[in-house]
């Protein structure tokens, strides 16, 4: 207030002085009174102006003070004012936060209350320096807090001076640096730790500039690269410590920069690298580049680890695994290796194929992933046993795996006296288990079959023996004798049919059933079957008819005998299980059956007893019948349907059944027709069948008048029987009691046909036939034997026979076969290798090429034909030495060349030899080789005849 008064008075005085100085100059005419009035007014105005200026000054100063106070209060640093004695005069909010004291608690108190005891001397020296006017900046020390703790602060201390420049107080600005102190301490500790790790690390650690220059290197780096000290190391560059080129062929200097650029961009880069020491030796290593900041600049820390030992170990492991893989890859059982942690480390291809999973889906998994439930518990229990009981025995378990049955064998692996894993073998025994079950079922079925068979055999045998005894009675009349003979013949035919079924079944089970495809008149065949079966049907009060649903091919390509066998079985079954009913054979031509293939469908429909539903699944199994009670009632072996079903498959067709118990059954046999090009489609098959049957009846009465036959047979009964049959047909028959006599008589006299029994004493039919053929005998030789097993036909043909006839004798077939071959005169030197496939023949015993009329082929054919003798000699040597691979190779070559030069018969014969050589069957191969030799002689003769015609 007093400042404003002084200013007003001074302003008024100044106004009076100013007025008095200018009054005389500017206002001379004013009176004294006027002059005083003006003077008062001037003083008042100047005083007012002065007062206004004072007010404005005070307002500006107050605003400035308020701004300063706001800055002080909002500061993050503690700002404290104190006098020269250290008494606190001001205290901002930051000071309250840093030191924990409120302003009211410290004003008027000494600042020393914030100074720890061990810092009091230091504080006294600071105060002394400040009293002398020294300013102290960034002084770091500790100060006490209200809670008794200390805080790290950075102080800026400034003296406060008055207008005369005298120090009247002290200003203190304190920054809390506790966090930065802790960070700095941690950094120093980290740096120390890093330096320790850096210097003691077994890995080479180096700092590298982005321009590929070394900044530093630890002792491991110096040692790794073979340097004497760090100074020597720093003289190199990364590329300088590398071979010129890396394994991928890239120049090292280029690749170094590439890898460093990637690390700088991505922050890090890890890779394998080949390094070179200062002595020139090289070693593989891993390199980790990490981007860092050093003094504001980007650098890379390179950590290099020598992996020579690791690579050597990996290579050793690779070699061992390669050996292991070589051992297990070809095994026909699953192999699994698991380590001590039950992790699968290797499997073989067989297991992958067996479980249908690729290798990468199994390797790396645990054993428990392959098993579940009780099996898993069992496996894990035994693995635990392997761990605890060193040297314990393996564990074997049979279990289902998917749809298969396997044996799982677990063998522990021990290394250095401890458990190191397990070897698991997975052996597929599905076929064995299935075979065992099937064998058990078959044994049971065969036991039932044998019991039934005993009845089937004993019943007709009883009749045969009984009626034979009756025939010995000289008192019986001609009519009774005829009836007895009829019964004996009927029972004998039944036994023969039974034996044929058993033989067919043996072929089926041996997998050696064959078919002879040829032209077959289905209508005639069915008419013949119906004619044969009709008397039996009528005896049971049944009607039997053949019906045609539309037109039918005149002939089809199939095995006529096998088709007839199947139809006879089906019709015989229908007749047997039907009484006072109907049996229909319904025939239909299917123009499109399977994939455009045509077929003939033959349905045998009866109104008999039918088949129970539960018996249908086993209907076509051997030795089984729909119902044992029915078997006892109707008899039979239960083989017919099994054989017919198999025959249908052999012919490329199918046999299916449908039945309603008590109402009847339908058996549908569908057989493909084969190629029908050029075959007439008959619109009325029934009429054609009748005409065919008439023709067949006329042709069956073959006349053998004038035909000379040599019968080689050791059995007197058979000699008399066959001589009687052939004699009634008009033939002249001469007997030879063994093979030796037969060969002598055949060479001494001329016969149209030789009937050769194959089992005779002194010299059997096989040896006799081969001997005759080797000596150039060219006339027909027909095998006559009771052997009807699989392969007998092939063996007879391989020996040189033209055909194969079985005992008991079928009179019509015997006469027709002799008439057919006798009419041929000199037949082919080469009998067919496979029944139904004839070897091409020319005149006499010569074979002429299909390409005989082709001049281009004639030019090159001579060398091939002339070389056949060398082929045969080479094959004989190979067979003698047991060199089946060479024999097979020679036969294969001849097989391919034969057809190419127009000799399909040679191809067929060589194919049989190749098969025998492949099977290493010496006996069959010898027979087949003789066959090939015979064909070769015929080929050579045909070629010579062609080149130099007779006459």
Coordinates of N, CA, C and O in Angstrom, one line a residue, residues 181-318:
X181 N 18.9 -46.1 -11.3 CA 20.0 -46.7 -10.6 C 19.9 -48.2 -10.6 O 20.9 -48.9 -10.8
X182 N 18.7 -48.7 -10.3 CA 18.5 -50.2 -10.4 C 18.8 -50.7 -11.8 O 19.4 -51.8 -11.9
X183 N 18.3 -50.0 -12.8 CA 18.5 -50.5 -14.1 C 20.0 -50.5 -14.5 O 20.5 -51.4 -15.1
X184 N 20.7 -49.4 -14.0 CA 22.1 -49.3 -14.2 C 22.8 -50.4 -13.5 O 23.8 -51.0 -14.1
X185 N 22.4 -50.7 -12.3 CA 23.0 -51.8 -11.6 C 22.8 -53.1 -12.3 O 23.7 -54.0 -12.4
X186 N 21.5 -53.3 -12.7 CA 21.2 -54.6 -13.5 C 22.0 -54.7 -14.8 O 22.5 -55.7 -15.1
X187 N 22.2 -53.5 -15.4 CA 22.9 -53.5 -16.7 C 24.4 -53.9 -16.4 O 25.0 -54.6 -17.2
X188 N 24.9 -53.3 -15.4 CA 26.3 -53.6 -15.1 C 26.5 -55.1 -14.7 O 27.4 -55.7 -15.2
X189 N 25.5 -55.6 -14.0 CA 25.5 -57.0 -13.6 C 25.4 -57.9 -14.9 O 26.1 -58.9 -15.1
X190 N 24.5 -57.5 -15.8 CA 24.3 -58.2 -17.0 C 25.5 -58.1 -17.9 O 25.9 -59.1 -18.5
X191 N 26.1 -57.0 -17.9 CA 27.3 -56.8 -18.7 C 28.4 -57.7 -18.2 O 29.2 -58.3 -18.9
X192 N 28.5 -57.7 -16.8 CA 29.5 -58.5 -16.2 C 29.3 -60.0 -16.5 O 30.2 -60.8 -16.8
X193 N 28.0 -60.4 -16.4 CA 27.6 -61.8 -16.7 C 27.9 -62.1 -18.1 O 28.4 -63.2 -18.5
X194 N 27.5 -61.2 -19.0 CA 27.7 -61.4 -20.4 C 29.2 -61.6 -20.7 O 29.6 -62.4 -21.5
X195 N 30.0 -60.7 -20.1 CA 31.4 -60.8 -20.3 C 31.9 -62.1 -19.8 O 32.8 -62.7 -20.5
X196 N 31.4 -62.5 -18.7 CA 31.9 -63.8 -18.1 C 31.5 -65.0 -19.1 O 32.3 -65.8 -19.4
X197 N 30.2 -64.9 -19.5 CA 29.7 -66.0 -20.5 C 30.5 -65.9 -21.8 O 30.8 -66.9 -22.4
X198 N 30.7 -64.6 -22.2 CA 31.3 -64.4 -23.5 C 32.7 -64.9 -23.5 O 33.2 -65.6 -24.4
X199 N 33.4 -64.7 -22.4 CA 34.8 -65.1 -22.3 C 35.0 -66.6 -22.0 O 35.9 -67.3 -22.4
X200 N 34.0 -67.2 -21.2 CA 34.1 -68.6 -20.9 C 33.3 -69.5 -21.8 O 33.3 -70.8 -21.6
X201 N 32.6 -69.0 -22.7 CA 31.7 -69.8 -23.6 C 32.6 -70.8 -24.4 O 33.7 -70.4 -24.9
X202 N 32.1 -72.0 -24.6 CA 32.8 -72.9 -25.5 C 32.5 -72.7 -26.9 O 33.2 -73.2 -27.8
X203 N 31.5 -71.9 -27.2 CA 31.1 -71.5 -28.6 C 31.9 -70.2 -28.9 O 32.1 -69.3 -28.1
X204 N 32.3 -70.1 -30.2 CA 32.9 -68.9 -30.6 C 31.9 -67.8 -30.8 O 30.9 -68.0 -31.4
X205 N 32.2 -66.6 -30.1 CA 31.3 -65.5 -30.2 C 32.0 -64.3 -30.7 O 33.1 -63.9 -30.2
X206 N 31.5 -63.7 -31.8 CA 32.2 -62.5 -32.4 C 31.1 -61.5 -32.7 O 30.0 -61.8 -33.0
X207 N 31.6 -60.2 -32.7 CA 30.8 -59.1 -33.2 C 31.2 -58.8 -34.6 O 32.4 -58.6 -34.8
X208 N 30.3 -58.6 -35.5 CA 30.6 -58.4 -36.9 C 29.8 -57.2 -37.3 O 28.6 -57.0 -37.0
X209 N 30.4 -56.3 -38.1 CA 29.7 -55.1 -38.7 C 28.9 -55.6 -39.9 O 29.1 -56.7 -40.4
X210 N 27.9 -54.8 -40.3 CA 27.1 -55.2 -41.5 C 28.0 -55.3 -42.7 O 27.5 -55.9 -43.7
X211 N 29.2 -54.8 -42.7 CA 30.1 -54.9 -43.8 C 31.0 -56.0 -43.7 O 32.0 -56.1 -44.4
X212 N 30.7 -57.0 -42.8 CA 31.4 -58.2 -42.7 C 32.8 -58.0 -42.2 O 33.8 -58.6 -42.7
X213 N 33.0 -57.2 -41.1 CA 34.3 -57.0 -40.5 C 34.1 -57.3 -39.0 O 33.1 -57.0 -38.3
X214 N 35.1 -58.1 -38.5 CA 35.1 -58.5 -37.1 C 35.4 -57.3 -36.2 O 36.3 -56.5 -36.4
X215 N 34.6 -57.1 -35.1 CA 34.9 -56.1 -34.1 C 35.5 -56.7 -32.9 O 36.5 -56.1 -32.3
X216 N 35.1 -57.9 -32.5 CA 35.7 -58.6 -31.3 C 35.5 -60.1 -31.5 O 34.7 -60.5 -32.3
X217 N 36.2 -60.8 -30.6 CA 36.0 -62.3 -30.6 C 36.5 -62.8 -29.3 O 37.4 -62.3 -28.7
X218 N 35.7 -63.8 -28.8 CA 36.0 -64.3 -27.4 C 37.2 -65.4 -27.5 O 37.6 -65.7 -28.6
X219 N 37.7 -65.8 -26.4 CA 38.8 -66.8 -26.4 C 38.4 -68.0 -27.2 O 39.3 -68.6 -27.9
X220 N 37.2 -68.5 -27.1 CA 36.8 -69.7 -27.9 C 36.9 -69.5 -29.4 O 37.3 -70.4 -30.1
X221 N 36.6 -68.3 -29.8 CA 36.7 -68.0 -31.3 C 38.2 -68.0 -31.7 O 38.5 -68.5 -32.8
X222 N 39.0 -67.4 -30.9 CA 40.4 -67.4 -31.2 C 41.0 -68.8 -31.3 O 41.7 -69.1 -32.2
X223 N 40.6 -69.7 -30.4 CA 41.0 -71.0 -30.4 C 40.4 -71.8 -31.5 O 41.1 -72.6 -32.2
X224 N 39.1 -71.6 -31.8 CA 38.4 -72.4 -32.8 C 39.0 -72.2 -34.2 O 39.2 -73.1 -35.0
X225 N 39.4 -70.9 -34.5 CA 39.9 -70.6 -35.8 C 41.5 -70.7 -35.9 O 42.1 -70.4 -36.9
X226 N 42.1 -71.0 -34.8 CA 43.5 -71.3 -34.8 C 44.3 -70.0 -34.8 O 45.5 -70.0 -35.3
X227 N 43.8 -68.9 -34.2 CA 44.5 -67.6 -34.1 C 45.3 -67.6 -32.8 O 45.0 -68.3 -31.8
X228 N 46.4 -66.7 -32.8 CA 47.2 -66.5 -31.6 C 46.5 -65.6 -30.6 O 46.6 -65.8 -29.3
X229 N 45.8 -64.6 -31.0 CA 45.2 -63.7 -30.1 C 44.0 -63.0 -30.9 O 43.8 -63.3 -32.1
X230 N 43.3 -62.1 -30.2 CA 42.2 -61.5 -30.8 C 42.6 -60.6 -31.9 O 41.9 -60.4 -33.0
X231 N 43.7 -60.0 -31.8 CA 44.2 -59.0 -32.8 C 44.4 -59.8 -34.2 O 44.0 -59.2 -35.2
X232 N 44.9 -61.0 -34.1 CA 45.0 -61.8 -35.3 C 43.7 -62.1 -35.9 O 43.5 -62.1 -37.1
X233 N 42.7 -62.5 -35.0 CA 41.4 -62.8 -35.5 C 40.7 -61.7 -36.2 O 40.1 -61.9 -37.3
X234 N 40.9 -60.5 -35.7 CA 40.3 -59.3 -36.3 C 40.8 -58.9 -37.6 O 40.2 -58.1 -38.3
X235 N 41.9 -59.5 -38.0 CA 42.5 -59.2 -39.3 C 41.8 -60.0 -40.4 O 41.9 -59.7 -41.6
X236 N 41.0 -61.0 -40.0 CA 40.2 -61.8 -41.0 C 38.8 -61.3 -41.2 O 38.3 -60.4 -40.4
X237 N 38.1 -61.8 -42.1 CA 36.7 -61.5 -42.4 C 36.0 -62.9 -42.3 O 36.6 -63.9 -42.5
X238 N 34.6 -62.9 -42.2 CA 33.9 -64.2 -42.2 C 34.2 -65.0 -43.5 O 34.4 -66.2 -43.4
X239 N 34.2 -64.3 -44.6 CA 34.5 -65.0 -45.9 C 36.0 -65.5 -45.9 O 36.3 -66.6 -46.4
X240 N 36.9 -64.8 -45.2 CA 38.3 -65.2 -45.2 C 38.5 -66.4 -44.3 O 39.5 -67.1 -44.5
X241 N 37.5 -66.7 -43.4 CA 37.6 -67.9 -42.6 C 36.7 -69.0 -43.1 O 36.2 -69.9 -42.3
X242 N 36.4 -69.0 -44.4 CA 35.5 -70.0 -45.1 C 36.2 -70.4 -46.3 O 37.0 -69.7 -46.9
X243 N 35.9 -71.7 -46.8 CA 36.4 -72.1 -48.1 C 35.9 -71.2 -49.2 O 34.9 -70.4 -48.9
X244 N 36.5 -71.2 -50.3 CA 36.1 -70.3 -51.4 C 34.6 -70.5 -51.8 O 33.9 -69.6 -52.0
X245 N 34.2 -71.8 -51.8 CA 32.8 -72.1 -52.1 C 32.2 -73.0 -51.0 O 32.9 -73.8 -50.3
X246 N 30.9 -72.8 -50.8 CA 30.2 -73.6 -49.9 C 29.6 -74.8 -50.6 O 29.7 -74.9 -51.8
X247 N 29.1 -75.8 -49.8 CA 28.7 -77.1 -50.4 C 27.6 -76.9 -51.5 O 27.5 -77.7 -52.4
X248 N 26.8 -75.8 -51.5 CA 25.8 -75.6 -52.5 C 26.4 -75.0 -53.8 O 25.7 -74.7 -54.7
X249 N 27.7 -74.7 -53.8 CA 28.4 -74.2 -55.0 C 28.4 -72.7 -55.0 O 29.0 -72.1 -56.0
X250 N 27.8 -72.0 -54.0 CA 27.8 -70.5 -54.1 C 29.1 -70.0 -53.5 O 29.7 -70.6 -52.5
X251 N 29.6 -68.9 -54.0 CA 30.8 -68.3 -53.5 C 30.6 -67.8 -52.1 O 29.6 -67.2 -51.8
X252 N 31.6 -68.1 -51.2 CA 31.4 -67.8 -49.8 C 31.2 -66.3 -49.5 O 30.3 -66.0 -48.7
X253 N 31.9 -65.4 -50.2 CA 31.8 -64.0 -49.9 C 30.3 -63.5 -50.2 O 29.8 -62.7 -49.5
X254 N 29.8 -64.1 -51.3 CA 28.4 -63.7 -51.7 C 27.4 -64.2 -50.7 O 26.5 -63.5 -50.3
X255 N 27.6 -65.5 -50.3 CA 26.7 -66.1 -49.4 C 26.7 -65.5 -48.0 O 25.7 -65.4 -47.3
X256 N 28.0 -65.1 -47.5 CA 28.1 -64.4 -46.2 C 27.3 -63.2 -46.2 O 26.5 -62.9 -45.2
X257 N 27.4 -62.3 -47.2 CA 26.6 -61.1 -47.2 C 25.1 -61.4 -47.3 O 24.3 -60.7 -46.6
X258 N 24.7 -62.4 -48.0 CA 23.3 -62.8 -48.1 C 22.8 -63.2 -46.7 O 21.7 -62.8 -46.3
X259 N 23.5 -64.0 -46.0 CA 23.1 -64.4 -44.7 C 23.0 -63.3 -43.7 O 22.1 -63.2 -42.8
X260 N 24.0 -62.3 -43.8 CA 24.1 -61.2 -42.9 C 22.9 -60.2 -43.1 O 22.3 -59.7 -42.2
X261 N 22.6 -60.0 -44.4 CA 21.5 -59.2 -44.8 C 20.2 -59.7 -44.2 O 19.3 -59.0 -43.7
X262 N 20.0 -61.0 -44.3 CA 18.8 -61.7 -43.8 C 18.7 -61.5 -42.3 O 17.6 -61.2 -41.8
X263 N 19.8 -61.6 -41.6 CA 19.8 -61.4 -40.1 C 19.5 -60.0 -39.8 O 18.8 -59.7 -38.8
X264 N 20.0 -59.0 -40.5 CA 19.8 -57.6 -40.2 C 18.3 -57.3 -40.4 O 17.6 -56.6 -39.7
X265 N 17.7 -57.8 -41.5 CA 16.3 -57.6 -41.9 C 15.4 -58.3 -40.9 O 14.4 -57.7 -40.5
X266 N 15.7 -59.6 -40.6 CA 14.7 -60.4 -39.8 C 15.0 -60.3 -38.3 O 14.2 -60.7 -37.5
X267 N 16.2 -59.8 -37.9 CA 16.6 -59.8 -36.5 C 17.5 -60.9 -36.1 O 18.3 -60.8 -35.2
X268 N 17.4 -62.1 -36.8 CA 18.3 -63.2 -36.6 C 18.3 -64.1 -37.8 O 17.4 -64.0 -38.6
X269 N 19.3 -65.0 -37.8 CA 19.4 -66.0 -38.9 C 20.2 -67.2 -38.4 O 21.3 -67.0 -37.8
X270 N 19.7 -68.4 -38.5 CA 20.4 -69.6 -38.1 C 20.6 -70.5 -39.3 O 19.7 -70.8 -40.0
X271 N 21.9 -71.0 -39.4 CA 22.2 -71.9 -40.6 C 23.4 -72.7 -40.3 O 24.1 -72.4 -39.3
X272 N 23.7 -73.6 -41.2 CA 24.9 -74.4 -41.1 C 25.9 -73.8 -42.1 O 25.5 -73.4 -43.2
X273 N 27.2 -73.9 -41.7 CA 28.2 -73.3 -42.5 C 29.5 -74.1 -42.5 O 29.8 -74.7 -41.4
X274 N 30.3 -74.1 -43.5 CA 31.6 -74.8 -43.5 C 32.6 -73.7 -43.3 O 32.7 -72.7 -44.1
X275 N 33.5 -73.8 -42.3 CA 34.5 -72.8 -41.9 C 35.9 -73.4 -42.3 O 36.0 -74.6 -42.5
X276 N 36.8 -72.5 -42.3 CA 38.2 -72.9 -42.5 C 39.1 -72.2 -41.4 O 39.0 -71.0 -41.2
X277 N 40.0 -73.0 -40.8 CA 40.9 -72.5 -39.8 C 42.1 -71.8 -40.5 O 42.3 -72.0 -41.7
X278 N 42.9 -71.1 -39.7 CA 44.0 -70.4 -40.3 C 45.1 -71.4 -40.9 O 45.9 -71.1 -41.7
X279 N 45.0 -72.7 -40.4 CA 46.0 -73.7 -41.0 C 45.4 -74.4 -42.2 O 46.0 -75.3 -42.7
X280 N 44.2 -74.0 -42.7 CA 43.6 -74.5 -43.9 C 42.6 -75.6 -43.7 O 41.9 -76.0 -44.6
X281 N 42.6 -76.2 -42.5 CA 41.6 -77.3 -42.2 C 40.2 -76.8 -42.2 O 40.0 -75.6 -41.8
X282 N 39.2 -77.6 -42.5 CA 37.9 -77.2 -42.6 C 37.0 -78.0 -41.6 O 37.4 -79.1 -41.2
X283 N 35.9 -77.3 -41.2 CA 35.0 -78.0 -40.2 C 33.6 -77.5 -40.4 O 33.4 -76.3 -40.8
X284 N 32.6 -78.3 -40.2 CA 31.2 -77.8 -40.2 C 30.8 -77.2 -38.9 O 31.3 -77.5 -37.9
X285 N 29.9 -76.2 -39.0 CA 29.5 -75.5 -37.8 C 28.1 -75.0 -38.0 O 27.6 -74.8 -39.1
X286 N 27.4 -74.7 -36.9 CA 26.1 -74.0 -36.9 C 26.5 -72.5 -36.6 O 27.4 -72.2 -35.8
X287 N 25.8 -71.6 -37.2 CA 26.0 -70.2 -37.0 C 24.6 -69.5 -36.7 O 23.6 -69.7 -37.4
X288 N 24.7 -68.7 -35.6 CA 23.5 -67.9 -35.2 C 23.9 -66.5 -35.3 O 24.8 -66.0 -34.5
X289 N 23.2 -65.7 -36.2 CA 23.4 -64.3 -36.3 C 22.3 -63.6 -35.6 O 21.1 -63.8 -35.9
X290 N 22.6 -62.6 -34.7 CA 21.6 -61.9 -34.0 C 21.9 -60.4 -34.1 O 23.0 -60.0 -33.9
X291 N 20.9 -59.6 -34.5 CA 21.1 -58.2 -34.7 C 21.1 -57.5 -33.4 O 20.2 -57.8 -32.5
X292 N 22.1 -56.6 -33.1 CA 22.2 -55.8 -31.9 C 22.5 -54.4 -32.2 O 22.9 -54.0 -33.3
X293 N 22.4 -53.5 -31.2 CA 22.7 -52.1 -31.3 C 24.0 -51.9 -30.4 O 24.0 -52.2 -29.3
X294 N 25.0 -51.2 -31.0 CA 26.2 -50.9 -30.3 C 26.5 -49.4 -30.6 O 26.8 -49.1 -31.8
X295 N 26.4 -48.6 -29.6 CA 26.6 -47.2 -29.7 C 25.8 -46.6 -30.9 O 26.3 -45.8 -31.7
X296 N 24.5 -47.0 -30.9 CA 23.6 -46.5 -31.9 C 23.7 -47.0 -33.3 O 23.1 -46.6 -34.2
X297 N 24.6 -48.0 -33.4 CA 24.8 -48.6 -34.7 C 24.5 -50.1 -34.7 O 24.7 -50.8 -33.7
X298 N 23.9 -50.6 -35.8 CA 23.6 -52.0 -35.9 C 24.8 -52.9 -36.1 O 25.6 -52.6 -37.0
X299 N 24.9 -53.9 -35.3 CA 26.0 -54.9 -35.5 C 25.4 -56.3 -35.3 O 24.2 -56.4 -34.9
X300 N 26.1 -57.3 -35.7 CA 25.6 -58.7 -35.6 C 26.5 -59.5 -34.6 O 27.7 -59.4 -34.7
X301 N 25.9 -60.2 -33.7 CA 26.6 -61.1 -32.9 C 26.6 -62.5 -33.5 O 25.5 -63.0 -33.7
X302 N 27.7 -63.0 -33.9 CA 27.8 -64.4 -34.5 C 28.2 -65.4 -33.5 O 29.3 -65.2 -32.9
X303 N 27.4 -66.4 -33.3 CA 27.8 -67.5 -32.4 C 28.0 -68.7 -33.3 O 27.1 -69.2 -33.9
X304 N 29.2 -69.3 -33.2 CA 29.6 -70.4 -34.1 C 29.9 -71.6 -33.2 O 30.7 -71.5 -32.3
X305 N 29.3 -72.7 -33.6 CA 29.5 -74.0 -32.8 C 30.0 -75.0 -33.8 O 29.4 -75.4 -34.8
X306 N 31.1 -75.6 -33.4 CA 31.7 -76.7 -34.2 C 30.9 -78.0 -34.0 O 30.7 -78.4 -32.9
X307 N 30.4 -78.5 -35.2 CA 29.5 -79.7 -35.1 C 30.2 -80.9 -35.8 O 29.5 -81.8 -36.3
X308 N 31.5 -80.9 -35.8 CA 32.2 -82.0 -36.4 C 31.8 -83.3 -35.8 O 31.5 -84.3 -36.4
X309 N 31.8 -83.4 -34.4 CA 31.5 -84.6 -33.7 C 30.0 -85.0 -34.0 O 29.7 -86.2 -34.2
X310 N 29.1 -84.0 -33.9 CA 27.7 -84.3 -34.2 C 27.5 -84.8 -35.6 O 26.8 -85.8 -35.8
X311 N 28.2 -84.3 -36.6 CA 28.1 -84.8 -37.9 C 28.6 -86.2 -38.0 O 28.1 -87.0 -38.7
X312 N 29.8 -86.5 -37.4 CA 30.3 -87.8 -37.4 C 29.3 -88.8 -36.7 O 29.1 -89.9 -37.2
X313 N 28.7 -88.4 -35.6 CA 27.7 -89.2 -35.0 C 26.5 -89.5 -35.9 O 26.0 -90.6 -36.0
X314 N 26.1 -88.4 -36.5 CA 24.9 -88.5 -37.4 C 25.3 -89.4 -38.6 O 24.4 -90.2 -39.0
X315 N 26.5 -89.3 -39.1 CA 26.9 -90.2 -40.2 C 26.9 -91.7 -39.7 O 26.5 -92.6 -40.5
X316 N 27.5 -91.8 -38.5 CA 27.5 -93.2 -38.0 C 26.1 -93.8 -37.8 O 25.8 -94.9 -38.1
X317 N 25.2 -92.9 -37.2 CA 23.8 -93.3 -37.0 C 23.2 -93.6 -38.4 O 22.4 -94.6 -38.5
X318 N 23.5 -92.8 -39.4 CA 22.9 -93.0 -40.7 C 23.3 -94.3 -41.3 O 22.6 -95.1 -41.9

